[in-house]
Each structure stands twice: as C-alpha cells, then as structure tokens.
PDB file of C-alpha atoms in Angstrom:
ATOM      1  CA  MET J  13      47.092  83.920 -20.690  1.00  0.00           C
ATOM      2  CA  GLY J  14      49.421  82.237 -18.474  1.00  0.00           C
ATOM      3  CA  ALA J  15      52.146  80.462 -20.013  1.00  0.00           C
ATOM      4  CA  THR J  16      51.160  76.403 -21.443  1.00  0.00           C
ATOM      5  CA  PRO J  17      52.332  73.519 -18.525  1.00  0.00           C
ATOM      6  CA  LYS J  18      55.256  72.070 -19.120  1.00  0.00           C
ATOM      7  CA  GLN J  19      58.096  70.265 -17.135  1.00  0.00           C
ATOM      8  CA  ASP J  20      61.195  69.420 -17.602  1.00  0.00           C
ATOM      9  CA  ILE J  21      62.958  66.777 -16.181  1.00  0.00           C
ATOM     10  CA  ILE J  22      66.220  65.011 -16.016  1.00  0.00           C
ATOM     11  CA  LEU J  23      65.681  61.380 -13.642  1.00  0.00           C
ATOM     12  CA  ALA J  24      70.038  61.188 -12.309  1.00  0.00           C
ATOM     13  CA  GLY J  25      70.294  57.526 -10.324  1.00  0.00           C
ATOM     14  CA  VAL J  26      72.764  54.587 -10.825  1.00  0.00           C
ATOM     15  CA  GLY J  27      71.402  50.974 -11.765  1.00  0.00           C
ATOM     16  CA  GLY J  28      69.454  49.534 -10.241  1.00  0.00           C
ATOM     17  CA  GLN J  29      67.466  52.539  -8.346  1.00  0.00           C
ATOM     18  CA  GLY J  30      64.348  52.342 -10.176  1.00  0.00           C
ATOM     19  CA  ILE J  31      64.552  55.408 -12.358  1.00  0.00           C
ATOM     20  CA  LEU J  32      62.146  53.499 -14.362  1.00  0.00           C
ATOM     21  CA  SER J  33      59.664  52.877 -12.312  1.00  0.00           C
ATOM     22  CA  ILE J  34      59.739  56.704 -11.972  1.00  0.00           C
ATOM     23  CA  ALA J  35      59.813  57.603 -14.976  1.00  0.00           C
ATOM     24  CA  PHE J  36      56.507  54.824 -15.363  1.00  0.00           C
ATOM     25  CA  VAL J  37      55.159  56.395 -13.182  1.00  0.00           C
ATOM     26  CA  ILE J  38      54.932  60.026 -13.924  1.00  0.00           C
ATOM     27  CA  ASP J  39      55.153  59.450 -18.246  1.00  0.00           C
ATOM     28  CA  ASN J  40      51.369  57.062 -17.301  1.00  0.00           C
ATOM     29  CA  ALA J  41      50.096  60.639 -14.320  1.00  0.00           C
ATOM     30  CA  ALA J  42      51.065  62.847 -17.489  1.00  0.00           C
ATOM     31  CA  LEU J  43      49.428  61.177 -20.433  1.00  0.00           C
ATOM     32  CA  LYS J  44      46.765  60.726 -18.766  1.00  0.00           C
ATOM     33  CA  GLU J  45      45.833  64.512 -17.906  1.00  0.00           C
ATOM     34  CA  GLY J  46      46.410  64.878 -21.661  1.00  0.00           C
ATOM     35  CA  PHE J  47      50.387  65.871 -21.509  1.00  0.00           C
ATOM     36  CA  ASN J  48      52.605  64.773 -24.321  1.00  0.00           C
ATOM     37  CA  VAL J  49      55.565  63.015 -23.104  1.00  0.00           C
ATOM     38  CA  LYS J  50      59.105  62.921 -24.489  1.00  0.00           C
ATOM     39  CA  GLN J  51      61.031  60.772 -23.023  1.00  0.00           C
ATOM     40  CA  ALA J  52      64.616  60.539 -24.127  1.00  0.00           C
ATOM     41  CA  GLU J  53      66.474  56.640 -23.768  1.00  0.00           C
ATOM     42  CA  VAL J  54      67.870  55.968 -20.626  1.00  0.00           C
ATOM     43  CA  HIS J  55      71.085  56.178 -20.274  1.00  0.00           C
ATOM     44  CA  GLY J  56      73.545  54.267 -17.937  1.00  0.00           C
ATOM     45  CA  MET J  57      70.663  51.075 -17.159  1.00  0.00           C
ATOM     46  CA  ALA J  58      73.516  48.384 -18.877  1.00  0.00           C
ATOM     47  CA  GLN J  59      75.640  47.572 -15.906  1.00  0.00           C
ATOM     48  CA  ARG J  60      73.927  47.672 -11.969  1.00  0.00           C
ATOM     49  CA  GLY J  61      75.213  50.017 -10.202  1.00  0.00           C
ATOM     50  CA  GLY J  62      76.391  52.105 -12.706  1.00  0.00           C
ATOM     51  CA  ALA J  63      75.732  56.187 -13.703  1.00  0.00           C
ATOM     52  CA  VAL J  64      71.492  56.616 -15.019  1.00  0.00           C
ATOM     53  CA  GLN J  65      70.208  60.155 -16.635  1.00  0.00           C
ATOM     54  CA  SER J  66      67.586  60.425 -18.997  1.00  0.00           C
ATOM     55  CA  HIS J  67      65.542  63.457 -19.447  1.00  0.00           C
ATOM     56  CA  LEU J  68      61.207  63.274 -19.062  1.00  0.00           C
ATOM     57  CA  ARG J  69      59.883  66.654 -21.219  1.00  0.00           C
ATOM     58  CA  LEU J  70      56.349  67.496 -19.839  1.00  0.00           C
ATOM     59  CA  SER J  71      54.008  70.179 -21.951  1.00  0.00           C
ATOM     60  CA  LYS J  72      50.241  70.297 -23.163  1.00  0.00           C
ATOM     61  CA  ASP J  73      52.195  72.126 -26.544  1.00  0.00           C
ATOM     62  CA  ARG J  74      53.761  69.515 -29.090  1.00  0.00           C
ATOM     63  CA  ILE J  75      57.049  68.637 -27.410  1.00  0.00           C
ATOM     64  CA  TRP J  76      59.885  68.786 -30.481  1.00  0.00           C
ATOM     65  CA  SER J  77      63.320  67.568 -29.540  1.00  0.00           C
ATOM     66  CA  ASP J  78      63.485  64.352 -26.250  1.00  0.00           C
ATOM     67  CA  LEU J  79      66.921  66.257 -24.894  1.00  0.00           C
ATOM     68  CA  ILE J  80      66.571  68.709 -22.087  1.00  0.00           C
ATOM     69  CA  PRO J  81      69.433  71.836 -23.218  1.00  0.00           C
ATOM     70  CA  ARG J  82      71.597  72.428 -21.289  1.00  0.00           C
ATOM     71  CA  GLY J  83      70.409  75.403 -18.621  1.00  0.00           C
ATOM     72  CA  GLU J  84      66.991  74.598 -18.938  1.00  0.00           C
ATOM     73  CA  ALA J  85      65.725  71.952 -16.817  1.00  0.00           C
ATOM     74  CA  ASP J  86      63.320  72.656 -13.931  1.00  0.00           C
ATOM     75  CA  MET J  87      64.014  69.564 -11.510  1.00  0.00           C
ATOM     76  CA  ILE J  88      67.223  67.051 -11.264  1.00  0.00           C
ATOM     77  CA  LEU J  89      64.568  63.994  -9.208  1.00  0.00           C
ATOM     78  CA  SER J  90      67.774  61.892  -7.948  1.00  0.00           C
ATOM     79  CA  VAL J  91      68.383  58.140  -5.944  1.00  0.00           C
ATOM     80  CA  GLU J  92      71.791  60.166  -5.291  1.00  0.00           C
ATOM     81  CA  PRO J  93      73.005  62.894  -4.587  1.00  0.00           C
ATOM     82  CA  LEU J  94      76.828  62.183  -6.443  1.00  0.00           C
ATOM     83  CA  GLU J  95      74.056  61.673  -9.844  1.00  0.00           C
ATOM     84  CA  ALA J  96      72.230  64.467  -8.529  1.00  0.00           C
ATOM     85  CA  LEU J  97      75.333  67.259  -8.797  1.00  0.00           C
ATOM     86  CA  ARG J  98      76.794  65.136 -11.473  1.00  0.00           C
ATOM     87  CA  TYR J  99      73.492  66.998 -13.574  1.00  0.00           C
ATOM     88  CA  LEU J 100      73.961  70.496 -12.059  1.00  0.00           C
ATOM     89  CA  ASP J 101      74.792  72.268 -15.598  1.00  0.00           C
ATOM     90  CA  PHE J 102      70.727  71.306 -16.833  1.00  0.00           C
ATOM     91  CA  LEU J 103      69.169  72.953 -14.221  1.00  0.00           C
ATOM     92  CA  ARG J 104      67.642  76.034 -15.459  1.00  0.00           C
ATOM     93  CA  PRO J 105      68.037  79.370 -12.861  1.00  0.00           C
ATOM     94  CA  GLY J 106      64.916  79.049 -10.583  1.00  0.00           C
ATOM     95  CA  GLY J 107      65.463  75.183 -11.004  1.00  0.00           C
ATOM     96  CA  LYS J 108      64.361  72.339  -7.883  1.00  0.00           C
ATOM     97  CA  VAL J 109      66.709  69.802  -7.124  1.00  0.00           C
ATOM     98  CA  ILE J 110      64.943  67.031  -4.728  1.00  0.00           C
ATOM     99  CA  THR J 111      66.965  64.520  -3.897  1.00  0.00           C
ATOM    100  CA  SER J 112      67.705  61.359  -1.745  1.00  0.00           C
ATOM    101  CA  SER J 113      70.779  61.913   1.028  1.00  0.00           C
ATOM    102  CA  THR J 114      71.669  57.791   0.947  1.00  0.00           C
ATOM    103  CA  PRO J 115      75.046  57.736  -1.143  1.00  0.00           C
ATOM    104  CA  PHE J 116      75.595  54.306  -3.523  1.00  0.00           C
ATOM    105  CA  VAL J 117      79.220  53.458  -3.213  1.00  0.00           C
ATOM    106  CA  ASN J 118      80.010  52.721  -6.530  1.00  0.00           C
ATOM    107  CA  ILE J 119      82.994  53.423  -6.954  1.00  0.00           C
ATOM    108  CA  PRO J 120      86.691  54.070  -4.782  1.00  0.00           C
ATOM    109  CA  ASP J 121      86.957  57.767  -5.387  1.00  0.00           C
ATOM    110  CA  TYR J 122      83.378  58.495  -3.990  1.00  0.00           C
ATOM    111  CA  PRO J 123      83.480  62.269  -1.434  1.00  0.00           C
ATOM    112  CA  ASP J 124      82.268  63.023   1.492  1.00  0.00           C
ATOM    113  CA  LYS J 125      78.845  61.818   2.240  1.00  0.00           C
ATOM    114  CA  GLU J 126      79.106  65.324   4.640  1.00  0.00           C
ATOM    115  CA  HIS J 127      80.347  67.305   1.192  1.00  0.00           C
ATOM    116  CA  LEU J 128      77.433  66.321  -0.857  1.00  0.00           C
ATOM    117  CA  ILE J 129      75.114  67.191   0.808  1.00  0.00           C
ATOM    118  CA  GLY J 130      76.428  70.488   2.440  1.00  0.00           C
ATOM    119  CA  ARG J 131      77.142  71.014  -1.292  1.00  0.00           C
ATOM    120  CA  LEU J 132      73.381  70.397  -2.321  1.00  0.00           C
ATOM    121  CA  ARG J 133      72.197  72.050   0.700  1.00  0.00           C
ATOM    122  CA  GLU J 134      73.818  75.791  -1.483  1.00  0.00           C
ATOM    123  CA  ILE J 135      70.829  75.296  -3.902  1.00  0.00           C
ATOM    124  CA  PRO J 136      67.965  76.922  -3.384  1.00  0.00           C
ATOM    125  CA  GLY J 137      65.678  76.084  -2.846  1.00  0.00           C
ATOM    126  CA  SER J 138      66.928  71.830  -2.961  1.00  0.00           C
ATOM    127  CA  ILE J 139      65.209  69.460  -1.428  1.00  0.00           C
ATOM    128  CA  ILE J 140      67.288  66.768   0.242  1.00  0.00           C
ATOM    129  CA  VAL J 141      65.441  63.101   2.033  1.00  0.00           C
ATOM    130  CA  ASP J 142      66.702  60.412   3.834  1.00  0.00           C
ATOM    131  CA  SER J 143      65.150  57.660   1.042  1.00  0.00           C
ATOM    132  CA  GLU J 144      67.388  55.129   2.707  1.00  0.00           C
ATOM    133  CA  ALA J 145      65.737  55.508   6.374  1.00  0.00           C
ATOM    134  CA  LEU J 146      61.961  56.383   4.907  1.00  0.00           C
ATOM    135  CA  ALA J 147      61.319  52.851   2.148  1.00  0.00           C
ATOM    136  CA  LYS J 148      62.730  50.585   4.987  1.00  0.00           C
ATOM    137  CA  GLU J 149      60.141  52.316   7.625  1.00  0.00           C
ATOM    138  CA  ALA J 150      57.618  51.754   4.907  1.00  0.00           C
ATOM    139  CA  GLY J 151      58.484  48.626   5.160  1.00  0.00           C
ATOM    140  CA  THR J 152      61.343  47.426   2.042  1.00  0.00           C
ATOM    141  CA  SER J 153      65.150  49.597   1.361  1.00  0.00           C
ATOM    142  CA  LYS J 154      63.993  48.093  -2.368  1.00  0.00           C
ATOM    143  CA  ALA J 155      61.711  51.698  -2.315  1.00  0.00           C
ATOM    144  CA  GLN J 156      63.468  54.564  -2.117  1.00  0.00           C
ATOM    145  CA  ASN J 157      62.434  54.960  -5.840  1.00  0.00           C
ATOM    146  CA  THR J 158      58.810  55.738  -4.371  1.00  0.00           C
ATOM    147  CA  VAL J 159      60.069  57.933  -1.690  1.00  0.00           C
ATOM    148  CA  MET J 160      62.041  60.110  -3.920  1.00  0.00           C
ATOM    149  CA  LEU J 161      59.047  60.522  -6.008  1.00  0.00           C
ATOM    150  CA  GLY J 162      57.211  60.916  -3.294  1.00  0.00           C
ATOM    151  CA  ALA J 163      59.670  63.878  -2.249  1.00  0.00           C
ATOM    152  CA  ALA J 164      59.081  65.365  -5.533  1.00  0.00           C
ATOM    153  CA  ALA J 165      55.373  65.131  -5.596  1.00  0.00           C
ATOM    154  CA  LYS J 166      54.560  69.163  -5.043  1.00  0.00           C
ATOM    155  CA  ASP J 167      56.644  69.598  -7.045  1.00  0.00           C
ATOM    156  CA  LEU J 168      55.430  68.069 -10.362  1.00  0.00           C
ATOM    157  CA  VAL J 169      52.741  69.031 -12.972  1.00  0.00           C
ATOM    158  CA  VAL J 170      50.488  66.002 -12.142  1.00  0.00           C
ATOM    159  CA  ASN J 171      48.645  65.791  -9.313  1.00  0.00           C
ATOM    160  CA  LYS J 172      49.242  63.038  -6.761  1.00  0.00           C
ATOM    161  CA  ASP J 173      45.873  60.866  -7.803  1.00  0.00           C
ATOM    162  CA  SER J 174      47.090  59.793 -10.636  1.00  0.00           C
ATOM    163  CA  LEU J 175      50.713  59.477  -9.713  1.00  0.00           C
ATOM    164  CA  LEU J 176      49.141  57.450  -6.748  1.00  0.00           C
ATOM    165  CA  GLU J 177      47.357  55.744  -9.649  1.00  0.00           C
ATOM    166  CA  PHE J 178      50.222  54.498 -11.742  1.00  0.00           C
ATOM    167  CA  ILE J 179      51.858  53.530  -8.504  1.00  0.00           C
ATOM    168  CA  LYS J 180      49.465  50.994  -7.642  1.00  0.00           C
ATOM    169  CA  VAL J 181      49.210  50.124 -11.288  1.00  0.00           C
ATOM    170  CA  LEU J 182      53.050  48.886 -11.164  1.00  0.00           C
ATOM    171  CA  PHE J 183      53.001  47.409  -7.409  1.00  0.00           C
ATOM    172  CA  ALA J 184      49.703  45.874  -7.400  1.00  0.00           C
ATOM    173  CA  PRO J 185      50.876  42.818  -9.601  1.00  0.00           C
ATOM    174  CA  ARG J 186      54.195  42.450  -7.113  1.00  0.00           C
ATOM    175  CA  GLY J 187      51.629  41.271  -4.422  1.00  0.00           C
ATOM    176  CA  ASP J 188      49.822  43.313  -1.650  1.00  0.00           C
ATOM    177  CA  LYS J 189      53.022  44.012   0.654  1.00  0.00           C
ATOM    178  CA  VAL J 190      54.338  45.712  -1.899  1.00  0.00           C
ATOM    179  CA  LEU J 191      51.779  48.054  -3.293  1.00  0.00           C
ATOM    180  CA  GLU J 192      51.175  48.333   0.317  1.00  0.00           C
ATOM    181  CA  ALA J 193      55.430  49.730   0.960  1.00  0.00           C
ATOM    182  CA  ASN J 194      55.345  51.611  -1.648  1.00  0.00           C
ATOM    183  CA  ILE J 195      52.118  53.961  -1.225  1.00  0.00           C
ATOM    184  CA  ARG J 196      53.042  53.837   2.305  1.00  0.00           C
ATOM    185  CA  ALA J 197      57.090  55.528   0.955  1.00  0.00           C
ATOM    186  CA  PHE J 198      54.610  58.219  -1.368  1.00  0.00           C
ATOM    187  CA  GLU J 199      53.582  59.397   1.387  1.00  0.00           C
ATOM    188  CA  LEU J 200      56.476  60.089   3.571  1.00  0.00           C
ATOM    189  CA  GLY J 201      58.652  61.346   0.857  1.00  0.00           C
ATOM    190  CA  ARG J 202      55.734  63.554   0.848  1.00  0.00           C
ATOM    191  CA  LYS J 203      55.659  64.164   4.025  1.00  0.00           C
ATOM    192  CA  ALA J 204      59.794  64.481   4.659  1.00  0.00           C
ATOM    193  CA  ALA J 205      59.708  66.903   1.611  1.00  0.00           C
ATOM    194  CA  GLY J 206      57.385  68.959   3.779  1.00  0.00           C
TER     195      GLY J 206
END
C-alpha cells in the first residue's frame, strides 16, 4: 500500500496579492475530492503590502494541527520572490518552491532582484514564473495569483479540473471578462511551469 495522499503547503505573498483566493480554490478543490483540509489563520492581511502567509494542509487522513512544522512543508507557493525565501526553513528536503519572479517592492532596503532569483534558482526543482508578464498576457495584471496557482497545479494533490471549477466559482460573479482572464492566467501559469 502507498502512503496516504497528503500535502502541506505554505502560501506566501504580500497583502493584496490574492493569497486568500489561492487558498479558496485549493481548499474547495480538495474538499470536493474527499480530502480533509486545515488552514491556519492568514497572517498579515491587515496591511496592504505587508507580508502574508498561511499554512494549508490537505490529507485523506485526519489532520491534527493546522500548523506545518518547520522542515515539513511539501511546497512553498509564493506570489512574491522575497516572501518565498522568507519561509524556506519550513520546506522539507525535496520539497518544491513555486514562486513569482515579480518583486513587490514595499521596503526601502528591498534586495536586488537578480540576487533573489539567483538564490531561488539554487533550490533544486524550484519553479520561477514571471507572473506579472503572464497575468498581463491573460488580460489583467490582477491575475498574478491565478498564474501562480496554475504554475503549481501539476504539483498539487488535487486535479486540474477541480481547481478550474473553483476558479469559476470564485470569479464568475465578477463577470465574464474577469473569469476568462483568470482561466487564461491559470493555463499560462501551467504552461510556464512545464
């Protein structure tokens, strides 16, 4: 018998980048597929541009804690490169970092972008996506979070169709143009991740 399907994900970014939207889609897709889900409180939302992170735990077995222990996250999914680096101590050996290369410069001493990207490239198996360019190609720069969700899709324990279903649930009330842009953003993210 194989291991019980489970996945521990650190979601990271800054306030206003749509971390809650990513969590909504993954949470609901997982629940639809019969996973138990725990999500720790999202920290940092009070200030637009402030650091934001949340622990997201999915398992077919019971989940005892909503917090991921340091060194045990299967994935860091980040909409901002510096925020991806901030949580590396949570990543398990062999875990994946999937991050945007687009910085959100919100502090005066923000590190050099090329230095950040260089550090991220040192992480085996890291996926670094230009979420800003892809979101604009999809039709709205506001869809960077959906680009990153698409980039992570093949590495998530839930399937693509479930993710797309809840992207539609989330964005359909905002109109056809917004929905179509987010579906395109998801597909462009998937393609960019290879």
